[in-house]
PDB file of C-alpha atoms in Angstrom:
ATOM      1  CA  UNK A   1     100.202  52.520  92.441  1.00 42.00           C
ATOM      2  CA  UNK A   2      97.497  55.085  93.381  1.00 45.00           C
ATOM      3  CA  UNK A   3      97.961  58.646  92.308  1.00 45.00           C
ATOM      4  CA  UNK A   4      97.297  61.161  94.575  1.00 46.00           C
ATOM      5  CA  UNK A   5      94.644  63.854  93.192  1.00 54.00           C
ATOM      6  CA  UNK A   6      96.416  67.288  94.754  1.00 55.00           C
ATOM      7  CA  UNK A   7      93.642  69.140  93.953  1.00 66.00           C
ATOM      8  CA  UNK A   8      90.560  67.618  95.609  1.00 74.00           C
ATOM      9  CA  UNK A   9      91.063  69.630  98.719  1.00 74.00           C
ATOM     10  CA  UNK A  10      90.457  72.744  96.559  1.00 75.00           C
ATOM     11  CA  UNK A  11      87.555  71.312  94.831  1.00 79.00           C
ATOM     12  CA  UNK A  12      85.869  70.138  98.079  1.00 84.00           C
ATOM     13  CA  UNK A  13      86.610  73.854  99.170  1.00 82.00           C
ATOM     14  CA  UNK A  14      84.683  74.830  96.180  1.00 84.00           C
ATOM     15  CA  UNK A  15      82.022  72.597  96.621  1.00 86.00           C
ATOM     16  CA  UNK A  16      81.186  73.853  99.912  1.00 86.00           C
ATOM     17  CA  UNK A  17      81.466  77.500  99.222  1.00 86.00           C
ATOM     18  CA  UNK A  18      79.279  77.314  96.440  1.00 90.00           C
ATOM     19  CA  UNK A  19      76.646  75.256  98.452  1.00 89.00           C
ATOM     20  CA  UNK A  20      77.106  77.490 101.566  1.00 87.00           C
ATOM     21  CA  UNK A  21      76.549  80.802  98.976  1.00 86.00           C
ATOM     22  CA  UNK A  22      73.586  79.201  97.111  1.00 88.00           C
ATOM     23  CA  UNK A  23      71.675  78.352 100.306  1.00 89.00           C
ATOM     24  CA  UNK A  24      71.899  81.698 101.730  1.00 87.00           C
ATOM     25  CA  UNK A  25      69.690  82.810  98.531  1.00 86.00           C
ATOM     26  CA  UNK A  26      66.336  82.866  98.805  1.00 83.00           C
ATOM     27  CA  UNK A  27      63.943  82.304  95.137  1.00 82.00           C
ATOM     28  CA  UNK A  28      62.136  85.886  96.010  1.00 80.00           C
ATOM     29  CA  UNK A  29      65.628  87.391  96.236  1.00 82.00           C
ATOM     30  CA  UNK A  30      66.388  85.989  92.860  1.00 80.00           C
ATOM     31  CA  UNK A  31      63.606  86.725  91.188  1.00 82.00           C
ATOM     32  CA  UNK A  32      61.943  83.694  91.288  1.00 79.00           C
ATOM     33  CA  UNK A  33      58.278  82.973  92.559  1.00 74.00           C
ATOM     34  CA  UNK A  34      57.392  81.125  95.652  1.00 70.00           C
ATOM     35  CA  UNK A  35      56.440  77.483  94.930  1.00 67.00           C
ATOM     36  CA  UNK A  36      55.801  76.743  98.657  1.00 64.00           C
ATOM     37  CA  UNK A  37      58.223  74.507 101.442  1.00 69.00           C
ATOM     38  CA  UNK A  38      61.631  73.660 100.322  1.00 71.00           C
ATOM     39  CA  UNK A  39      63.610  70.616 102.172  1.00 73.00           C
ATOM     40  CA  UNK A  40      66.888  72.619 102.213  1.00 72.00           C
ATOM     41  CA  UNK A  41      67.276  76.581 101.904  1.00 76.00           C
ATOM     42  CA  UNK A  42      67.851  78.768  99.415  1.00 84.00           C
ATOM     43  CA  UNK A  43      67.760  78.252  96.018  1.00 88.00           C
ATOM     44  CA  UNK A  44      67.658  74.254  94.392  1.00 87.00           C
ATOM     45  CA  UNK A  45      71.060  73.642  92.050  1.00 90.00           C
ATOM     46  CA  UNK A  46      68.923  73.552  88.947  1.00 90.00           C
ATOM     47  CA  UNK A  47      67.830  77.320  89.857  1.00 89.00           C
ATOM     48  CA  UNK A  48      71.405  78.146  90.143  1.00 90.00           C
ATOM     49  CA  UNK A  49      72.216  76.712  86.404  1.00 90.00           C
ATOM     50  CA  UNK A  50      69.248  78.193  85.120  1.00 91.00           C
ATOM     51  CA  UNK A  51      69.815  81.896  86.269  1.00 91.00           C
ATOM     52  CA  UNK A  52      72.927  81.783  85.679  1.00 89.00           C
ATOM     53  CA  UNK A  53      72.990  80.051  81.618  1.00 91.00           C
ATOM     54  CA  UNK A  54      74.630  76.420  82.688  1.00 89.00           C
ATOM     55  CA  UNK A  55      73.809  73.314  82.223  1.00 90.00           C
ATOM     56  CA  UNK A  56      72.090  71.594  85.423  1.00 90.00           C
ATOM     57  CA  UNK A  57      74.294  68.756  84.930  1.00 90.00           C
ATOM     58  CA  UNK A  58      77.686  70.705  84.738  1.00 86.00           C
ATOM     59  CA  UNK A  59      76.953  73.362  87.529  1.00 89.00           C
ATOM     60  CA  UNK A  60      76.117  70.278  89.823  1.00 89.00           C
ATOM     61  CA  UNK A  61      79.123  68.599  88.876  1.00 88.00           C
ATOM     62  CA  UNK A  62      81.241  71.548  90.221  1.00 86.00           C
ATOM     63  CA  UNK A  63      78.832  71.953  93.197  1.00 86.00           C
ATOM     64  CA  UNK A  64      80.032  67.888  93.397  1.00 86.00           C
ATOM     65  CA  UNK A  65      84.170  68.927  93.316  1.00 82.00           C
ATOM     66  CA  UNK A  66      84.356  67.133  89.891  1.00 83.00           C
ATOM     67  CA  UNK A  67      87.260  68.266  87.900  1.00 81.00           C
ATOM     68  CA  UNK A  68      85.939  70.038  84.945  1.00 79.00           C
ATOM     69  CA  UNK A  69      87.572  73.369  84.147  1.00 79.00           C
ATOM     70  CA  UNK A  70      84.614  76.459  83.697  1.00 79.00           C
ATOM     71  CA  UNK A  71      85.415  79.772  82.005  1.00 78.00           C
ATOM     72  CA  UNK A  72      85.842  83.573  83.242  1.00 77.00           C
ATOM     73  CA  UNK A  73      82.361  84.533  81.989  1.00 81.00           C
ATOM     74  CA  UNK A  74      80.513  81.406  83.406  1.00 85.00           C
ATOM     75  CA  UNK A  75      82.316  82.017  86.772  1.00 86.00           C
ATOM     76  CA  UNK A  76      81.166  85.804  86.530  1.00 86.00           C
ATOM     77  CA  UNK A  77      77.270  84.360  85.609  1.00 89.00           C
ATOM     78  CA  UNK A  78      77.753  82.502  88.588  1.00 90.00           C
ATOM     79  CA  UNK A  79      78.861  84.753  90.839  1.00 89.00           C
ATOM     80  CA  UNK A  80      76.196  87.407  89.782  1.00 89.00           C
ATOM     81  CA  UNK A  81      73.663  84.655  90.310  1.00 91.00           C
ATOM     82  CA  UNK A  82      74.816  83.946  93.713  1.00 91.00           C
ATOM     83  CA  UNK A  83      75.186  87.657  94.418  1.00 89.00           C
ATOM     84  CA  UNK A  84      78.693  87.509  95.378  1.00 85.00           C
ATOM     85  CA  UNK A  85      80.628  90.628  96.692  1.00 80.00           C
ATOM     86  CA  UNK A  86      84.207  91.528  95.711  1.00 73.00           C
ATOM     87  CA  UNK A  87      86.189  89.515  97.893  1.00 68.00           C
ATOM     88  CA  UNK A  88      84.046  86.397  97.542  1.00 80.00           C
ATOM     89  CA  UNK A  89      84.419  86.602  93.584  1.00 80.00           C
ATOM     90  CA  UNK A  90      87.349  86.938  94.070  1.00 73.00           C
ATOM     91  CA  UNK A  91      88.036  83.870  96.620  1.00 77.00           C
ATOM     92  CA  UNK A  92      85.709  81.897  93.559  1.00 82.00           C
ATOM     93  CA  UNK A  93      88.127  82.053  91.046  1.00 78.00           C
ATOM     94  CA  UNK A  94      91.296  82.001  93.450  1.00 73.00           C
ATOM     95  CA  UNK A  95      89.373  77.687  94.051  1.00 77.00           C
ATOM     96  CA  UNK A  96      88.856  77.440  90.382  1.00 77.00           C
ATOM     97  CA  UNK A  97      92.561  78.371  89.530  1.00 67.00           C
ATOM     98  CA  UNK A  98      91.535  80.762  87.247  1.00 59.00           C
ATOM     99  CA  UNK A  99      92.404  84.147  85.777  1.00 51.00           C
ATOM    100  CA  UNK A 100      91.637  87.447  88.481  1.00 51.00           C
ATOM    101  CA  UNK A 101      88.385  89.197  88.382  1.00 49.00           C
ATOM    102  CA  UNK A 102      88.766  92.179  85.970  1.00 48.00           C
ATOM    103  CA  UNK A 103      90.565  95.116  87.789  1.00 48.00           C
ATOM    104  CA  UNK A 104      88.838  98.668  88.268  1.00 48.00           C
ATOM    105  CA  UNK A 105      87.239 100.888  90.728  1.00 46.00           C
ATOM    106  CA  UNK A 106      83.740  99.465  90.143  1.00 47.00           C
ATOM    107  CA  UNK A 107      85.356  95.673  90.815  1.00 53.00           C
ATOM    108  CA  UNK A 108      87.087  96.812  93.461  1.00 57.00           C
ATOM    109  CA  UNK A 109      85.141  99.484  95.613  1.00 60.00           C
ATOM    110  CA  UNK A 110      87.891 100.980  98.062  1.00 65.00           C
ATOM    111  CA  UNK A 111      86.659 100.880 101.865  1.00 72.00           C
ATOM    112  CA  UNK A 112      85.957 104.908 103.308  1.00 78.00           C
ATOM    113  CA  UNK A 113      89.503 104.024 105.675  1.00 85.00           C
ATOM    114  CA  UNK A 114      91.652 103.849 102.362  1.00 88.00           C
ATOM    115  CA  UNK A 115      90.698 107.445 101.298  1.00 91.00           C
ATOM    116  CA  UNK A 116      91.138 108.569 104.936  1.00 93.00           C
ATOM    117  CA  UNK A 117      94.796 107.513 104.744  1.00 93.00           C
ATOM    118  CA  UNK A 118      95.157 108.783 101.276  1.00 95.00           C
ATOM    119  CA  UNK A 119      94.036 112.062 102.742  1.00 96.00           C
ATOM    120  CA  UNK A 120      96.377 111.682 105.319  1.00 97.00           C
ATOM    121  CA  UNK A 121      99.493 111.038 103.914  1.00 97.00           C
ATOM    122  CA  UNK A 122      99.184 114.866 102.081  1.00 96.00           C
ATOM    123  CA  UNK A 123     100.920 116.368 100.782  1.00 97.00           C
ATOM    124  CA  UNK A 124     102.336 113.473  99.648  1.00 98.00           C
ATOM    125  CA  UNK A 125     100.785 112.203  96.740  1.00 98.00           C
ATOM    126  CA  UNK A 126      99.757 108.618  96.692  1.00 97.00           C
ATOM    127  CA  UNK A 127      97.449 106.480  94.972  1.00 96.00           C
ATOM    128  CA  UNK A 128      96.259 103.381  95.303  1.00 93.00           C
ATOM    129  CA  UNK A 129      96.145 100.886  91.684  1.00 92.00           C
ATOM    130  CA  UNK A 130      95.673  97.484  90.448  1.00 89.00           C
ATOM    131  CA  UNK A 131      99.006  95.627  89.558  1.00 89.00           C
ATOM    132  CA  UNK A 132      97.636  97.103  85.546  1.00 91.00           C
ATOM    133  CA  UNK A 133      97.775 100.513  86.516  1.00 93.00           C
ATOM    134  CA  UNK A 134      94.292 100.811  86.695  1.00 92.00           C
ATOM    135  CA  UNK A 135      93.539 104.054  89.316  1.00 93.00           C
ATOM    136  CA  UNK A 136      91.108 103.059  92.086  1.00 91.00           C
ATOM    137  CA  UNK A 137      91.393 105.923  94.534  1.00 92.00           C
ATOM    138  CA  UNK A 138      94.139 108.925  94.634  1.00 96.00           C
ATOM    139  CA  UNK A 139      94.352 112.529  97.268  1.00 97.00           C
ATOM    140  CA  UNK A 140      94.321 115.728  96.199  1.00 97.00           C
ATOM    141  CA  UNK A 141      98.633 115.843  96.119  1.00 97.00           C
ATOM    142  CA  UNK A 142      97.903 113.338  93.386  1.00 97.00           C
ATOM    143  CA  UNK A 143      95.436 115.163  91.412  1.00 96.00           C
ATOM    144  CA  UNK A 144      97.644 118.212  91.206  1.00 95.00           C
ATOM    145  CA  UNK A 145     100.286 116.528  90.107  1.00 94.00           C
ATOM    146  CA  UNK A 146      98.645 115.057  87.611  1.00 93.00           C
ATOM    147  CA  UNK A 147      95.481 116.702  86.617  1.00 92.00           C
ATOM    148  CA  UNK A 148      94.796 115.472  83.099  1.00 90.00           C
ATOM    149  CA  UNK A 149      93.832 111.949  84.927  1.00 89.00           C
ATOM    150  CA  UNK A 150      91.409 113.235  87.268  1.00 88.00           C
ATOM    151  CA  UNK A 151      89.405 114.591  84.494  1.00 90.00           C
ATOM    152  CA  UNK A 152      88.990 110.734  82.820  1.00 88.00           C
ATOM    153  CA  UNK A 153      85.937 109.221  83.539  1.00 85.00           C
ATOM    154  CA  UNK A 154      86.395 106.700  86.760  1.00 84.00           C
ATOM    155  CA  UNK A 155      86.383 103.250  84.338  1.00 79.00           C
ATOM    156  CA  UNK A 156      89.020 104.998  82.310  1.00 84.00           C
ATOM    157  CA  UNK A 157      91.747 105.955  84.753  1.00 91.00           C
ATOM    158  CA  UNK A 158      94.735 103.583  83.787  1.00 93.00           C
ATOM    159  CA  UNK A 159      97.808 105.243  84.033  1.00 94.00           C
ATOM    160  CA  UNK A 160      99.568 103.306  81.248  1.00 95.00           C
ATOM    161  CA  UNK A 161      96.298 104.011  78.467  1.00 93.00           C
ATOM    162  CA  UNK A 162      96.635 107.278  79.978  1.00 92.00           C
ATOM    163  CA  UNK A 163     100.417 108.038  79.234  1.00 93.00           C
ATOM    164  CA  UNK A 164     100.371 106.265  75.707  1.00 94.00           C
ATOM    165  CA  UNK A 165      97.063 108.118  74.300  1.00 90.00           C
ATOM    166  CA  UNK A 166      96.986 111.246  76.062  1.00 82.00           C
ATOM    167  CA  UNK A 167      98.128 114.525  73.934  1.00 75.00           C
ATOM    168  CA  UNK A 168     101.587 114.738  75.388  1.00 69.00           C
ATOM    169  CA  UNK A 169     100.912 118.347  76.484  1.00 66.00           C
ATOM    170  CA  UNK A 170      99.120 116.382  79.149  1.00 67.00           C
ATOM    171  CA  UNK A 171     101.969 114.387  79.938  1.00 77.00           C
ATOM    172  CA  UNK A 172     103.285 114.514  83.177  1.00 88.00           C
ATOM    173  CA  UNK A 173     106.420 112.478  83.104  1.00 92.00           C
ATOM    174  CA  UNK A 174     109.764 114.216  82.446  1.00 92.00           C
ATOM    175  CA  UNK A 175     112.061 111.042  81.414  1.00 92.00           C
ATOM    176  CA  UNK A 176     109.112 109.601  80.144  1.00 91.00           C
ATOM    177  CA  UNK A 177     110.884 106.608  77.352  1.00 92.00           C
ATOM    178  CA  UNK A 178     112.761 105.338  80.801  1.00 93.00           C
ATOM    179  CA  UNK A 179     109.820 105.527  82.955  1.00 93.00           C
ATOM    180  CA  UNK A 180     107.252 104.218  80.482  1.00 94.00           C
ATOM    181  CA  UNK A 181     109.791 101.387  79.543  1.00 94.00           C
ATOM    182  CA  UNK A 182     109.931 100.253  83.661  1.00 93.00           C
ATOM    183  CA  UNK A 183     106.353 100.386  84.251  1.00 94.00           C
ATOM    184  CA  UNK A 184     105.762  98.249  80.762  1.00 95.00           C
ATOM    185  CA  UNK A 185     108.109  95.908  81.894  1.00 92.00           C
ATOM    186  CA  UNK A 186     106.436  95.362  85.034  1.00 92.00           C
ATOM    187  CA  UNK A 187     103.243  94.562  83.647  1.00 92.00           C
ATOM    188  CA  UNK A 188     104.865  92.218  81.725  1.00 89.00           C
ATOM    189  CA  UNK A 189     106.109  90.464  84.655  1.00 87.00           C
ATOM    190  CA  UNK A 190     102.521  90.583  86.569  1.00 86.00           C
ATOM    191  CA  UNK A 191     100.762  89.413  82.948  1.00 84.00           C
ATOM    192  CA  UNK A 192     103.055  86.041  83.613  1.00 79.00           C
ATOM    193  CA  UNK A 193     100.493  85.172  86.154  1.00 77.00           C
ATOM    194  CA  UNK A 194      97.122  86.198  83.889  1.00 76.00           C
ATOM    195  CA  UNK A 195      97.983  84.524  80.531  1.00 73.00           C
ATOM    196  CA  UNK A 196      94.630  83.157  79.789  1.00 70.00           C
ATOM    197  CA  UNK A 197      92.904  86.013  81.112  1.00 74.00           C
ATOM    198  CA  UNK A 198      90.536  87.471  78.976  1.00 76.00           C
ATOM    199  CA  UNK A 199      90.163  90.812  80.615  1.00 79.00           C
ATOM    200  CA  UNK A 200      94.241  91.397  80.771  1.00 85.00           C
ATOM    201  CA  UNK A 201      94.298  90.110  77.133  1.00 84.00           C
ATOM    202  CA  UNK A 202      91.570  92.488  75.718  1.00 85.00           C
ATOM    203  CA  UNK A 203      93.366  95.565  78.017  1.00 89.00           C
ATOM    204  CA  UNK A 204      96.386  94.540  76.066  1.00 92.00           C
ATOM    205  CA  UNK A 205      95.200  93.879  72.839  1.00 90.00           C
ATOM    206  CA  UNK A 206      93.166  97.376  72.785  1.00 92.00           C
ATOM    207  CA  UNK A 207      96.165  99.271  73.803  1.00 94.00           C
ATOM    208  CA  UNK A 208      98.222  97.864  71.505  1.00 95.00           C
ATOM    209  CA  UNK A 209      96.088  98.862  68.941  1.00 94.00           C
ATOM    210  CA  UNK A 210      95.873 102.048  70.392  1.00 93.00           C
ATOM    211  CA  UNK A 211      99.130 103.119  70.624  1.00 95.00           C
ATOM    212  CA  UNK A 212     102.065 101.666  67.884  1.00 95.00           C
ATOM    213  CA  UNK A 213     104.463 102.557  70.777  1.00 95.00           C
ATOM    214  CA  UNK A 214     103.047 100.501  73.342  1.00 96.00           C
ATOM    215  CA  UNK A 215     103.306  97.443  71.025  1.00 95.00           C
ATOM    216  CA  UNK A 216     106.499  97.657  70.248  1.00 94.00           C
ATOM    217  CA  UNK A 217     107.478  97.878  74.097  1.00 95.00           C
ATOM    218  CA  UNK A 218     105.537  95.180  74.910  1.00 93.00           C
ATOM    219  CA  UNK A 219     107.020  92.940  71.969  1.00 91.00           C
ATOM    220  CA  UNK A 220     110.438  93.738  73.740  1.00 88.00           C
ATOM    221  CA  UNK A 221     109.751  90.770  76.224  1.00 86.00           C
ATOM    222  CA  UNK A 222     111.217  92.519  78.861  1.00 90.00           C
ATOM    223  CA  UNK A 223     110.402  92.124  82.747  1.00 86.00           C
ATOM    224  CA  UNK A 224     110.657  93.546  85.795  1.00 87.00           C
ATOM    225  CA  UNK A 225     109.600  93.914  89.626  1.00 83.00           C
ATOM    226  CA  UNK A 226     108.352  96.962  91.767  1.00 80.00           C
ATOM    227  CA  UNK A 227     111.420  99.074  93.643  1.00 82.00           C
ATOM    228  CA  UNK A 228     111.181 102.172  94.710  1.00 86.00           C
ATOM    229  CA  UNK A 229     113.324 104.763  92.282  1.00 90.00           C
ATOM    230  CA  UNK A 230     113.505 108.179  91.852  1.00 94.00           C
ATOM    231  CA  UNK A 231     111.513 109.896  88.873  1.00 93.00           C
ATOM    232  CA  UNK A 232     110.588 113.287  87.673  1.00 95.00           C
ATOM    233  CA  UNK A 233     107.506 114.889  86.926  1.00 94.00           C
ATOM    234  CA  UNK A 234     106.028 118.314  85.310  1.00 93.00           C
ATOM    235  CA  UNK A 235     103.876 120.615  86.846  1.00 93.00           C
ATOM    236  CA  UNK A 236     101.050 122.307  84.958  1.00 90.00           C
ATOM    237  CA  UNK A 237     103.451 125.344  84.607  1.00 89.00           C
ATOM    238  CA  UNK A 238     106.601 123.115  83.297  1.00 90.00           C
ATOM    239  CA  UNK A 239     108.278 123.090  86.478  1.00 93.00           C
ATOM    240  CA  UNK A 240     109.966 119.963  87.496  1.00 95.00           C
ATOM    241  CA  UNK A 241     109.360 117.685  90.455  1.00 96.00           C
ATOM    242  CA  UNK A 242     112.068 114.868  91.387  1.00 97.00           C
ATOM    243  CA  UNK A 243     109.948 112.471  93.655  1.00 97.00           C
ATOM    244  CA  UNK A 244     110.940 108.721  94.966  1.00 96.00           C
ATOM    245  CA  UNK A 245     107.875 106.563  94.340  1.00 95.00           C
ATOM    246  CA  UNK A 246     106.918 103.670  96.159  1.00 94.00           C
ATOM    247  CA  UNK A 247     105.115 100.949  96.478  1.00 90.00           C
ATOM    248  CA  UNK A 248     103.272  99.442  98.826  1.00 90.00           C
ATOM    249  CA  UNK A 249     100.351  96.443  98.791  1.00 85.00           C
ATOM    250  CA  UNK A 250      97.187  97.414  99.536  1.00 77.00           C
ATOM    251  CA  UNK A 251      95.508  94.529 102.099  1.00 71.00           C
ATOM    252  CA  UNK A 252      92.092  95.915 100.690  1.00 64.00           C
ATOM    253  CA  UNK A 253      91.274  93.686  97.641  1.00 66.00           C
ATOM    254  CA  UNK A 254      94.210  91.128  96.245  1.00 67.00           C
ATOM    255  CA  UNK A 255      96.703  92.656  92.993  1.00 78.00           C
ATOM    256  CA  UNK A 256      96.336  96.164  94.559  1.00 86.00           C
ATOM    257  CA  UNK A 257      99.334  98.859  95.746  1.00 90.00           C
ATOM    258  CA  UNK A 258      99.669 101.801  97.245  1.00 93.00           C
ATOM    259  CA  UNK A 259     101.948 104.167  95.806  1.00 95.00           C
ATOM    260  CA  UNK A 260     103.632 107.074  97.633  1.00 97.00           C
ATOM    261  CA  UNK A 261     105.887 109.945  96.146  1.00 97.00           C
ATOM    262  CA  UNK A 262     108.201 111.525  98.381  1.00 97.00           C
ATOM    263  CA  UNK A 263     109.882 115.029  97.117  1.00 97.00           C
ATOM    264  CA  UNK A 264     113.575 114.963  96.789  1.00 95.00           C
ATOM    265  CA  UNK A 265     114.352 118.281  98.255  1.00 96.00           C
ATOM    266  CA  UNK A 266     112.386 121.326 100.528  1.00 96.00           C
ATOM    267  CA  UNK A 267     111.599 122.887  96.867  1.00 96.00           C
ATOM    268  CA  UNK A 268     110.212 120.305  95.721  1.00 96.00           C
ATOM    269  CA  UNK A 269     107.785 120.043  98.583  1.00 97.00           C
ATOM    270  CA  UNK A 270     107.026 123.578  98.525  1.00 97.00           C
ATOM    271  CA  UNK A 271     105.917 122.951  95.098  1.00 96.00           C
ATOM    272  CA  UNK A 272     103.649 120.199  95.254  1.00 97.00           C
ATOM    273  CA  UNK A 273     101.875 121.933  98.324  1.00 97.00           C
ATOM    274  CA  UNK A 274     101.702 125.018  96.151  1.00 96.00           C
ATOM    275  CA  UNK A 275     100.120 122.768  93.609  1.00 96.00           C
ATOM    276  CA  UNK A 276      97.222 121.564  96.220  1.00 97.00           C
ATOM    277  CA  UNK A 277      96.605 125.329  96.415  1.00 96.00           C
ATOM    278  CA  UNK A 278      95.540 125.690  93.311  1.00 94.00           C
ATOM    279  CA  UNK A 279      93.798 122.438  93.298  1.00 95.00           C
ATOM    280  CA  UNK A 280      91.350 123.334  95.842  1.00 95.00           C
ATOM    281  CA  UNK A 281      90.891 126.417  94.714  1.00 94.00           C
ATOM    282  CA  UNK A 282      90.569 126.044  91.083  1.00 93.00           C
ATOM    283  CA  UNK A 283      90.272 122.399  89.962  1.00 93.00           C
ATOM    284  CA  UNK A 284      91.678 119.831  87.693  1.00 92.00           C
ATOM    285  CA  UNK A 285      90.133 121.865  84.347  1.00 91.00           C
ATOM    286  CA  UNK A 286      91.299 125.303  85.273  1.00 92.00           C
ATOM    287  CA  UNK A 287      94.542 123.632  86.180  1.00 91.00           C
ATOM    288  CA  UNK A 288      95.375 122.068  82.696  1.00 86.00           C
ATOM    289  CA  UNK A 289      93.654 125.530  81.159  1.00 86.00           C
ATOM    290  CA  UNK A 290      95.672 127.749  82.348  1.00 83.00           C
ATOM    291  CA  UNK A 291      99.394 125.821  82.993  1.00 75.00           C
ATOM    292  CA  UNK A 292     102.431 126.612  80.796  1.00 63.00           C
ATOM    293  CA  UNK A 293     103.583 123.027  80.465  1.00 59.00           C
ATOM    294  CA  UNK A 294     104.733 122.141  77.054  1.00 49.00           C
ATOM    295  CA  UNK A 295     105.308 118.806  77.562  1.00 46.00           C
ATOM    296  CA  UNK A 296     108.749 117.026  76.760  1.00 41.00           C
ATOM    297  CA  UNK A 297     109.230 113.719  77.955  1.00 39.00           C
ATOM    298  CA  UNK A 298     108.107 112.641  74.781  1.00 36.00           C
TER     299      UNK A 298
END
């Protein structure tokens, strides 16, 4: 009886890509000086290995479709090496079967069209994130609502680090333990996909160490998916905003949504459009400096 290898297609797929991306490379793009005619072009395997910190023997075996199983950071060396962009590191490790890329705004660099429609769908606030809450782009309804995470630094902008290590004067959510409890539960359900990945672990482990409460809601075990429910929100002056939030995915890099928050009720509206007053007049700082809210949901 001959068993049937299910994979080879996918290695074959793999073998090709990497060929096709490694001859598209020439040595004085890479660095590497010009030792005259070459019978094939681009870069030689060996070259490959060597720039990237493999073995010449195991990089050619997965140039080959062999099945041998390579890690997150040699699949990163590799696709450095072969100067892939977003979506083709992306596509690598989709062949390989392994974990996702890591998740932020500098893996991810949103296209000029998604902050057009951002912009366009105020004064709603939306946002688009990774499926860890990590905050790649947002509009201006967004920042007002939420001020304190405009002022992070771009590679910090996660809203769950955010709402478990920010002073809760800063906190925006009114029912936070409910809300909080949801969103955990959903990254435990997208985490079911990214066991062995080193850059979901290490998010997790440092937040957990950040933040006694976040451990003990992750150690709940509990899951959920993405529906679209109503939740509350203060202002910077302690007013309250009901909003429905949902979610949408985002067909510009894989693991990506777009969320949209739709107010309840005319007040509501009339609030969060006050809100983008102030915004664009006085910023996220002056916003935060000079609010009343207290905080609360906490």
């Amino acid at each position: 009886m001959t068993l049937i290898d299910s994979n080879a297609p996918r290695r074959t797929e793999l073998a090709a890509f990497l060929r096709a991306r490694r001859e598209r490379i020439t040595p004085e793009e890479a660095g590497l000086p010009n030792r005259g005619r070459r019978r094939t072009p681009g870069l030689r395997r060996e070259e490959v290995a060597e720039l990237a910190g493999v073995g010449v023997v195991w990089y050619t075996w997965l140039e080959q479709g062999r099945p041998i199983n390579p890690s997150v950071q040699v699949l990163d060396a590799i696709a450095r090496t072969l100067r892939l962009d977003s979506t083709e590191h992306n596509h690598l490790y989709r062949l390989v079967e392994s974990p996702s890329a890591p998740l932020s705004a500098s893996t991810y660099p949103q296209p000029a069209e998604n902050q057009v429609i951002l912009d366009a769908l105020t004064p709603l606030p939306a946002t688009i994130t990774t499926t860890r809450y990590d905050v790649l782009a947002f509009n201006e309804a967004y920042a007002a609502l939420d001020p304190a995470m405009v002022l992070l630094p771009e590679s910090e902008r996660n809203v769950l680090w955010h709402l478990f290590t920010t002073d809760e004067r800063a906190q925006p959510l009114v029912d936070w333990e409910r809300e909080v409890s949801f969103m955990v539960a959903q990254l435990r359900a997208e985490f079911g996909h990214r066991v062995n990945d080193p850059h979901w672990t290490g998010f997790l482990r440092r937040l957990s160490a950040a933040s006694p409460r976040f451990a003990a809601m992750w150690a709940r075990q509990e899951v959920a998916s993405p529906s679209p429910r109503s939740k509350s929100f203060f202002t910077v002056d302690g007013d309250r905003i009901t909003v429905t939030a949902s979610s949408f995915a985002a067909a510009s890099a894989p693991d990506t949504k777009l969320w949209i928050y739709t107010p309840d009720s005319p007040a509501a509206a009339q609030l969060i459009e006050d809100l983008i007053d102030r915004y664009r007049q006085r910023g996220a700082a002056v916003m935060l400096a000079t609010g009343l809210r207290t905080g609360g949901g906490r």
